């Protein structure tokens, strides 16, 4: 990151349109979208952004729906990371060792005469962070203050006033919290939060396998929860032979599994993974993420908007957390651009209400769907298991219903913001 873009003791006072707190996956994408649309943006992240190039590997890779890929492409991130992403061409869902399964093939959704598009792409989270590190210094109107933090924040009808840890003062029309699930800005604004713990965690690691995955994402429902094998691009020597694993385990078991030595861990993994891709080997460290659901009671307050995990956090059973966050990003950017075109104050209550109304319903629906899926698929009660197996097999035989679910996986249904329709802001 260039020196002029880093926080410095000289730049003590800054007047911007939008202050973004949290410059990670959603905050970084929002910052780029707004700055490219001509807003002056200041973004604060507590992490050292320059360090994202060498570290910051949290093991996570995200299934990015086609509509989210369009947002990343719209702000230039895709140009930087495209070669590091793996398309998802097939999705196979199965229940334990039942022979019944559901198989989605992207070719079933093609438009005559056009190449069928993938359901989405697998992207390592660190790739997006590295792309931000490349793009932010080149983006006019955008200043990252990182590592830095907001020490005090005042909001009133006139505007936003923030003082950062290094003494920089920032005046803005609007502040947006993109701080992830723990959002001090949300809490300080007195916005209530409902939260429950799934008493599960996702063990995340990367494996290399003997045979290529052919860009098929697999999700198996095991008694302790879903076990996902997600295709990554692989190395130059072994393309298509690398996958990201999200292995859900009960709260009483995951710490024991995480404590196993490498050999025993691999043995447990193989039991769940199977041998359909030949021999497997674990590459890199393993991580565990406890799973919970949470949602903020409001997405807005005076001159404040909440985005992505700061507004809603869901179980990754359907791989939708970041996808929903990027929908928030695209919707908020559009609402702000439209308000400015109409000569309105971008931090006015009506502007923010337009954003909140647009996103709350969609996100609450997805929270409900993911919660129901967790309850349906995280148990081995026989009649429930039989009902879900028959349900999956039935959907597999119903082309129209199947296409409906496939479009949902692509994220191309609902009231899509312009960026998700490949249109400029
Ligand atoms: C195991 C697992 C698998 C997942 N798989 C998928 C998937 O396949 N598809 C999908 O769509 N989603 C998936 N998700 C969800 C996805 O990872 C999250 O929804 C996404 O990371 C949220 O992005 P965010 O920008 O809101 O928050 P974060 O990525 O948490 O970023 C928050 C940023 O804010 C900064 N920050 C925090 N607090 C402050 C502060 N006070 N001041 C300044 N900066 C601050 C942090 O340094 C960070 O850079 C998965 C989640 C897990 C746990």
mmCIF file of N, CA, C and O and ligand atoms in Angstrom, residues 21-27 44-47 52 60-64 122 125 129 148-150 178-182 184 202 204 230 246 289-291 307-310 314 316 319-324, ligand 1:
data_model
loop_
_atom_site.group_PDB
_atom_site.id
_atom_site.type_symbol
_atom_site.label_atom_id
_atom_site.label_comp_id
_atom_site.label_asym_id
_atom_site.label_seq_id
_atom_site.Cartn_x
_atom_site.Cartn_y
_atom_site.Cartn_z
ATOM 1 N N UNK A 21 -16.397 1.590 8.637
ATOM 2 C CA UNK A 21 -15.598 0.985 9.719
ATOM 3 C C UNK A 21 -15.563 -0.524 9.482
ATOM 4 O O UNK A 21 -16.598 -1.192 9.506
ATOM 5 N N UNK A 22 -14.348 -1.034 9.228
ATOM 6 C CA UNK A 22 -14.181 -2.438 8.846
ATOM 7 C C UNK A 22 -13.969 -2.504 7.349
ATOM 8 O O UNK A 22 -14.917 -2.319 6.581
ATOM 9 N N UNK A 23 -12.737 -2.749 6.939
ATOM 10 C CA UNK A 23 -12.429 -2.751 5.496
ATOM 11 C C UNK A 23 -12.114 -4.143 4.994
ATOM 12 O O UNK A 23 -11.246 -4.318 4.150
ATOM 13 N N UNK A 24 -12.834 -5.160 5.502
ATOM 14 C CA UNK A 24 -12.600 -6.540 5.085
ATOM 15 C C UNK A 24 -13.354 -6.863 3.807
ATOM 16 O O UNK A 24 -13.448 -6.036 2.885
ATOM 17 N N UNK A 25 -13.935 -8.062 3.765
ATOM 18 C CA UNK A 25 -14.532 -8.517 2.504
ATOM 19 C C UNK A 25 -15.696 -7.626 2.087
ATOM 20 O O UNK A 25 -15.762 -7.160 0.947
ATOM 21 N N UNK A 26 -16.617 -7.359 3.004
ATOM 22 C CA UNK A 26 -17.762 -6.529 2.607
ATOM 23 C C UNK A 26 -17.402 -5.047 2.647
ATOM 24 O O UNK A 26 -17.727 -4.295 1.726
ATOM 25 N N UNK A 27 -16.697 -4.626 3.704
ATOM 26 C CA UNK A 27 -16.351 -3.204 3.834
ATOM 27 C C UNK A 27 -15.424 -2.748 2.716
ATOM 28 O O UNK A 27 -15.550 -1.628 2.196
ATOM 29 N N UNK A 44 -11.684 2.487 7.819
ATOM 30 C CA UNK A 44 -10.818 2.209 8.965
ATOM 31 C C UNK A 44 -10.843 0.710 9.245
ATOM 32 O O UNK A 44 -11.916 0.121 9.361
ATOM 33 N N UNK A 45 -9.675 0.089 9.313
ATOM 34 C CA UNK A 45 -9.627 -1.322 9.715
ATOM 35 C C UNK A 45 -8.565 -1.489 10.791
ATOM 36 O O UNK A 45 -7.495 -0.891 10.709
ATOM 37 N N UNK A 46 -8.890 -2.331 11.775
ATOM 38 C CA UNK A 46 -7.936 -2.485 12.887
ATOM 39 C C UNK A 46 -6.737 -3.348 12.480
ATOM 40 O O UNK A 46 -5.714 -3.355 13.146
ATOM 41 N N UNK A 47 -6.890 -4.097 11.380
ATOM 42 C CA UNK A 47 -5.778 -4.948 10.910
ATOM 43 C C UNK A 47 -4.840 -4.153 10.009
ATOM 44 O O UNK A 47 -5.287 -3.264 9.277
ATOM 45 N N UNK A 52 -1.786 -8.123 4.859
ATOM 46 C CA UNK A 52 -2.703 -9.084 4.231
ATOM 47 C C UNK A 52 -2.031 -9.888 3.124
ATOM 48 O O UNK A 52 -2.477 -10.956 2.757
ATOM 49 N N UNK A 60 -10.361 -19.943 5.421
ATOM 50 C CA UNK A 60 -11.690 -19.973 4.819
ATOM 51 C C UNK A 60 -11.650 -19.703 3.323
ATOM 52 O O UNK A 60 -10.904 -18.861 2.840
ATOM 53 N N UNK A 61 -12.504 -20.440 2.642
ATOM 54 C CA UNK A 61 -12.760 -20.155 1.235
ATOM 55 C C UNK A 61 -14.267 -20.002 1.137
ATOM 56 O O UNK A 61 -15.008 -20.660 1.869
ATOM 57 N N UNK A 62 -14.726 -19.134 0.288
ATOM 58 C CA UNK A 62 -16.171 -18.893 0.220
ATOM 59 C C UNK A 62 -16.721 -19.311 -1.126
ATOM 60 O O UNK A 62 -16.099 -19.078 -2.168
ATOM 61 N N UNK A 63 -17.895 -19.897 -1.065
ATOM 62 C CA UNK A 63 -18.650 -20.178 -2.287
ATOM 63 C C UNK A 63 -19.351 -18.877 -2.655
ATOM 64 O O UNK A 63 -20.196 -18.384 -1.925
ATOM 65 N N UNK A 64 -18.907 -18.282 -3.747
ATOM 66 C CA UNK A 64 -19.439 -17.004 -4.193
ATOM 67 C C UNK A 64 -20.451 -17.286 -5.300
ATOM 68 O O UNK A 64 -20.097 -17.858 -6.326
ATOM 69 N N UNK A 122 -15.513 -20.798 -6.208
ATOM 70 C CA UNK A 122 -14.882 -20.908 -4.897
ATOM 71 C C UNK A 122 -13.695 -19.941 -4.866
ATOM 72 O O UNK A 122 -12.850 -19.948 -5.762
ATOM 73 N N UNK A 125 -10.795 -16.552 0.926
ATOM 74 C CA UNK A 125 -11.034 -15.205 1.463
ATOM 75 C C UNK A 125 -9.790 -14.330 1.350
ATOM 76 O O UNK A 125 -9.865 -13.130 1.104
ATOM 77 N N UNK A 129 -8.834 -10.259 0.040
ATOM 78 C CA UNK A 129 -8.064 -9.276 0.830
ATOM 79 C C UNK A 129 -6.825 -8.811 0.063
ATOM 80 O O UNK A 129 -6.482 -7.631 0.072
ATOM 81 N N UNK A 148 -5.810 0.883 12.324
ATOM 82 C CA UNK A 148 -6.302 2.031 13.070
ATOM 83 C C UNK A 148 -7.664 1.658 13.669
ATOM 84 O O UNK A 148 -8.224 0.628 13.293
ATOM 85 N N UNK A 149 -8.177 2.479 14.546
ATOM 86 C CA UNK A 149 -9.493 2.194 15.124
ATOM 87 C C UNK A 149 -10.186 3.499 15.429
ATOM 88 O O UNK A 149 -9.533 4.529 15.605
ATOM 89 N N UNK A 150 -11.512 3.443 15.517
ATOM 90 C CA UNK A 150 -12.280 4.624 15.893
ATOM 91 C C UNK A 150 -12.291 4.701 17.419
ATOM 92 O O UNK A 150 -12.733 3.771 18.083
ATOM 93 N N UNK A 178 -19.064 -2.296 8.978
ATOM 94 C CA UNK A 178 -18.810 -3.577 8.276
ATOM 95 C C UNK A 178 -17.785 -4.334 9.114
ATOM 96 O O UNK A 178 -16.767 -4.785 8.600
ATOM 97 N N UNK A 179 -18.029 -4.413 10.419
ATOM 98 C CA UNK A 179 -17.000 -4.897 11.353
ATOM 99 C C UNK A 179 -17.079 -6.395 11.613
ATOM 100 O O UNK A 179 -16.427 -6.903 12.522
ATOM 101 N N UNK A 180 -17.907 -7.116 10.853
ATOM 102 C CA UNK A 180 -18.087 -8.528 11.150
ATOM 103 C C UNK A 180 -19.098 -8.682 12.280
ATOM 104 O O UNK A 180 -19.815 -7.742 12.640
ATOM 105 N N UNK A 181 -19.152 -9.875 12.843
ATOM 106 C CA UNK A 181 -20.211 -10.170 13.825
ATOM 107 C C UNK A 181 -20.122 -9.330 15.096
ATOM 108 O O UNK A 181 -21.125 -8.912 15.638
ATOM 109 N N UNK A 182 -18.888 -9.141 15.600
ATOM 110 C CA UNK A 182 -18.737 -8.293 16.787
ATOM 111 C C UNK A 182 -18.591 -6.863 16.294
ATOM 112 O O UNK A 182 -17.536 -6.495 15.797
ATOM 113 N N UNK A 184 -18.682 -3.135 17.461
ATOM 114 C CA UNK A 184 -18.788 -2.139 18.531
ATOM 115 C C UNK A 184 -19.664 -0.960 18.120
ATOM 116 O O UNK A 184 -20.355 -0.387 18.968
ATOM 117 N N UNK A 202 -17.393 -25.432 12.813
ATOM 118 C CA UNK A 202 -16.899 -25.907 11.519
ATOM 119 C C UNK A 202 -15.396 -26.052 11.601
ATOM 120 O O UNK A 202 -14.690 -25.082 11.909
ATOM 121 N N UNK A 204 -12.200 -26.346 9.575
ATOM 122 C CA UNK A 204 -11.898 -25.925 8.206
ATOM 123 C C UNK A 204 -10.452 -26.281 7.881
ATOM 124 O O UNK A 204 -9.545 -26.000 8.677
ATOM 125 N N UNK A 230 -15.326 -28.589 -1.137
ATOM 126 C CA UNK A 230 -15.559 -27.481 -2.071
ATOM 127 C C UNK A 230 -14.355 -27.304 -2.979
ATOM 128 O O UNK A 230 -13.217 -27.178 -2.490
ATOM 129 N N UNK A 246 -15.229 -28.011 4.931
ATOM 130 C CA UNK A 246 -15.917 -27.440 6.101
ATOM 131 C C UNK A 246 -16.657 -28.607 6.755
ATOM 132 O O UNK A 246 -17.652 -29.109 6.237
ATOM 133 N N UNK A 289 -14.339 -22.816 13.650
ATOM 134 C CA UNK A 289 -15.215 -21.646 13.797
ATOM 135 C C UNK A 289 -16.526 -22.074 14.448
ATOM 136 O O UNK A 289 -17.300 -22.813 13.825
ATOM 137 N N UNK A 290 -16.798 -21.640 15.696
ATOM 138 C CA UNK A 290 -18.087 -21.967 16.308
ATOM 139 C C UNK A 290 -19.218 -21.328 15.504
ATOM 140 O O UNK A 290 -19.074 -20.206 15.002
ATOM 141 N N UNK A 291 -20.331 -22.038 15.356
ATOM 142 C CA UNK A 291 -21.432 -21.556 14.533
ATOM 143 C C UNK A 291 -22.556 -20.993 15.388
ATOM 144 O O UNK A 291 -22.971 -21.595 16.377
ATOM 145 N N UNK A 307 -23.936 -3.358 7.673
ATOM 146 C CA UNK A 307 -23.787 -4.151 6.450
ATOM 147 C C UNK A 307 -23.189 -5.519 6.791
ATOM 148 O O UNK A 307 -22.349 -5.641 7.687
ATOM 149 N N UNK A 308 -23.637 -6.542 6.072
ATOM 150 C CA UNK A 308 -23.089 -7.900 6.142
ATOM 151 C C UNK A 308 -23.149 -8.470 7.556
ATOM 152 O O UNK A 308 -24.158 -8.305 8.238
ATOM 153 N N UNK A 309 -22.056 -9.115 8.026
ATOM 154 C CA UNK A 309 -22.129 -9.823 9.306
ATOM 155 C C UNK A 309 -22.444 -8.899 10.482
ATOM 156 O O UNK A 309 -22.926 -9.373 11.514
ATOM 157 N N UNK A 310 -22.202 -7.619 10.368
ATOM 158 C CA UNK A 310 -22.579 -6.706 11.458
ATOM 159 C C UNK A 310 -24.101 -6.630 11.579
ATOM 160 O O UNK A 310 -24.635 -6.326 12.643
ATOM 161 N N UNK A 314 -25.088 -15.939 9.770
ATOM 162 C CA UNK A 314 -25.833 -17.190 9.626
ATOM 163 C C UNK A 314 -24.906 -18.406 9.595
ATOM 164 O O UNK A 314 -23.697 -18.269 9.399
ATOM 165 N N UNK A 316 -23.090 -21.492 7.985
ATOM 166 C CA UNK A 316 -22.640 -21.588 6.581
ATOM 167 C C UNK A 316 -23.177 -22.820 5.841
ATOM 168 O O UNK A 316 -22.662 -23.155 4.779
ATOM 169 N N UNK A 319 -23.777 -21.776 2.554
ATOM 170 C CA UNK A 319 -22.728 -20.903 1.997
ATOM 171 C C UNK A 319 -23.285 -19.545 1.572
ATOM 172 O O UNK A 319 -23.023 -19.090 0.461
ATOM 173 N N UNK A 320 -24.035 -18.893 2.455
ATOM 174 C CA UNK A 320 -24.720 -17.665 2.029
ATOM 175 C C UNK A 320 -24.321 -16.403 2.791
ATOM 176 O O UNK A 320 -24.782 -15.327 2.443
ATOM 177 N N UNK A 321 -23.486 -16.518 3.851
ATOM 178 C CA UNK A 321 -23.189 -15.336 4.673
ATOM 179 C C UNK A 321 -22.595 -14.187 3.869
ATOM 180 O O UNK A 321 -23.112 -13.067 3.867
ATOM 181 N N UNK A 322 -21.523 -14.473 3.159
ATOM 182 C CA UNK A 322 -20.869 -13.417 2.385
ATOM 183 C C UNK A 322 -21.742 -13.003 1.192
ATOM 184 O O UNK A 322 -21.791 -11.827 0.823
ATOM 185 N N UNK A 323 -22.422 -13.980 0.613
ATOM 186 C CA UNK A 323 -23.304 -13.648 -0.522
ATOM 187 C C UNK A 323 -24.370 -12.644 -0.112
ATOM 188 O O UNK A 323 -24.646 -11.686 -0.842
ATOM 189 N N UNK A 324 -24.947 -12.853 1.056
ATOM 190 C CA UNK A 324 -25.947 -11.893 1.536
ATOM 191 C C UNK A 324 -25.285 -10.551 1.855
ATOM 192 O O UNK A 324 -25.853 -9.488 1.613
HETATM 193 C C1 LIG B 1 -16.426 -21.856 8.205
HETATM 194 C C2 LIG B 1 -17.131 -20.773 7.434
HETATM 195 C C3 LIG B 1 -17.402 -20.959 6.089
HETATM 196 C C4 LIG B 1 -18.079 -19.974 5.361
HETATM 197 N N1 LIG B 1 -18.363 -20.200 4.047
HETATM 198 C C5 LIG B 1 -19.058 -19.273 3.344
HETATM 199 C C6 LIG B 1 -19.380 -19.508 1.971
HETATM 200 O O1 LIG B 1 -19.048 -20.541 1.391
HETATM 201 N N2 LIG B 1 -20.081 -18.532 1.302
HETATM 202 C C7 LIG B 1 -20.484 -17.386 1.910
HETATM 203 O O2 LIG B 1 -21.143 -16.559 1.263
HETATM 204 N N3 LIG B 1 -20.172 -17.144 3.225
HETATM 205 C C8 LIG B 1 -19.479 -18.051 3.944
HETATM 206 N N4 LIG B 1 -19.157 -17.796 5.257
HETATM 207 C C9 LIG B 1 -19.521 -16.501 5.861
HETATM 208 C C10 LIG B 1 -18.507 -15.394 5.515
HETATM 209 O O3 LIG B 1 -17.186 -15.808 5.848
HETATM 210 C C11 LIG B 1 -18.869 -14.111 6.268
HETATM 211 O O4 LIG B 1 -20.226 -13.818 6.047
HETATM 212 C C12 LIG B 1 -18.007 -12.932 5.773
HETATM 213 O O5 LIG B 1 -16.643 -13.143 6.075
HETATM 214 C C13 LIG B 1 -18.468 -11.642 6.428
HETATM 215 O O6 LIG B 1 -17.730 -10.563 5.899
HETATM 216 P P1 LIG B 1 -17.660 -9.181 6.696
HETATM 217 O O7 LIG B 1 -16.918 -8.253 5.815
HETATM 218 O O8 LIG B 1 -19.004 -8.802 7.185
HETATM 219 O O9 LIG B 1 -16.833 -9.500 8.020
HETATM 220 P P2 LIG B 1 -15.331 -9.938 8.190
HETATM 221 O O10 LIG B 1 -14.876 -10.756 7.036
HETATM 222 O O11 LIG B 1 -15.300 -10.532 9.565
HETATM 223 O O12 LIG B 1 -14.510 -8.566 8.171
HETATM 224 C C14 LIG B 1 -14.609 -7.620 9.199
HETATM 225 C C15 LIG B 1 -13.470 -6.626 9.054
HETATM 226 O O13 LIG B 1 -13.648 -5.581 10.004
HETATM 227 C C16 LIG B 1 -12.464 -5.350 10.728
HETATM 228 N N5 LIG B 1 -12.893 -4.886 12.048
HETATM 229 C C17 LIG B 1 -13.639 -5.549 12.955
HETATM 230 N N6 LIG B 1 -13.897 -4.759 14.007
HETATM 231 C C18 LIG B 1 -13.303 -3.569 13.766
HETATM 232 C C19 LIG B 1 -13.245 -2.355 14.476
HETATM 233 N N7 LIG B 1 -13.822 -2.204 15.647
HETATM 234 N N8 LIG B 1 -12.563 -1.313 13.925
HETATM 235 C C20 LIG B 1 -11.951 -1.458 12.709
HETATM 236 N N9 LIG B 1 -11.997 -2.587 11.996
HETATM 237 C C21 LIG B 1 -12.674 -3.638 12.513
HETATM 238 C C22 LIG B 1 -11.720 -6.676 10.719
HETATM 239 O O14 LIG B 1 -10.327 -6.490 10.870
HETATM 240 C C23 LIG B 1 -12.096 -7.222 9.325
HETATM 241 O O15 LIG B 1 -11.185 -6.775 8.340
HETATM 242 C C24 LIG B 1 -18.481 -18.773 5.998
HETATM 243 C C25 LIG B 1 -18.193 -18.568 7.345
HETATM 244 C C26 LIG B 1 -17.512 -19.566 8.074
HETATM 245 C C27 LIG B 1 -17.216 -19.340 9.525
#
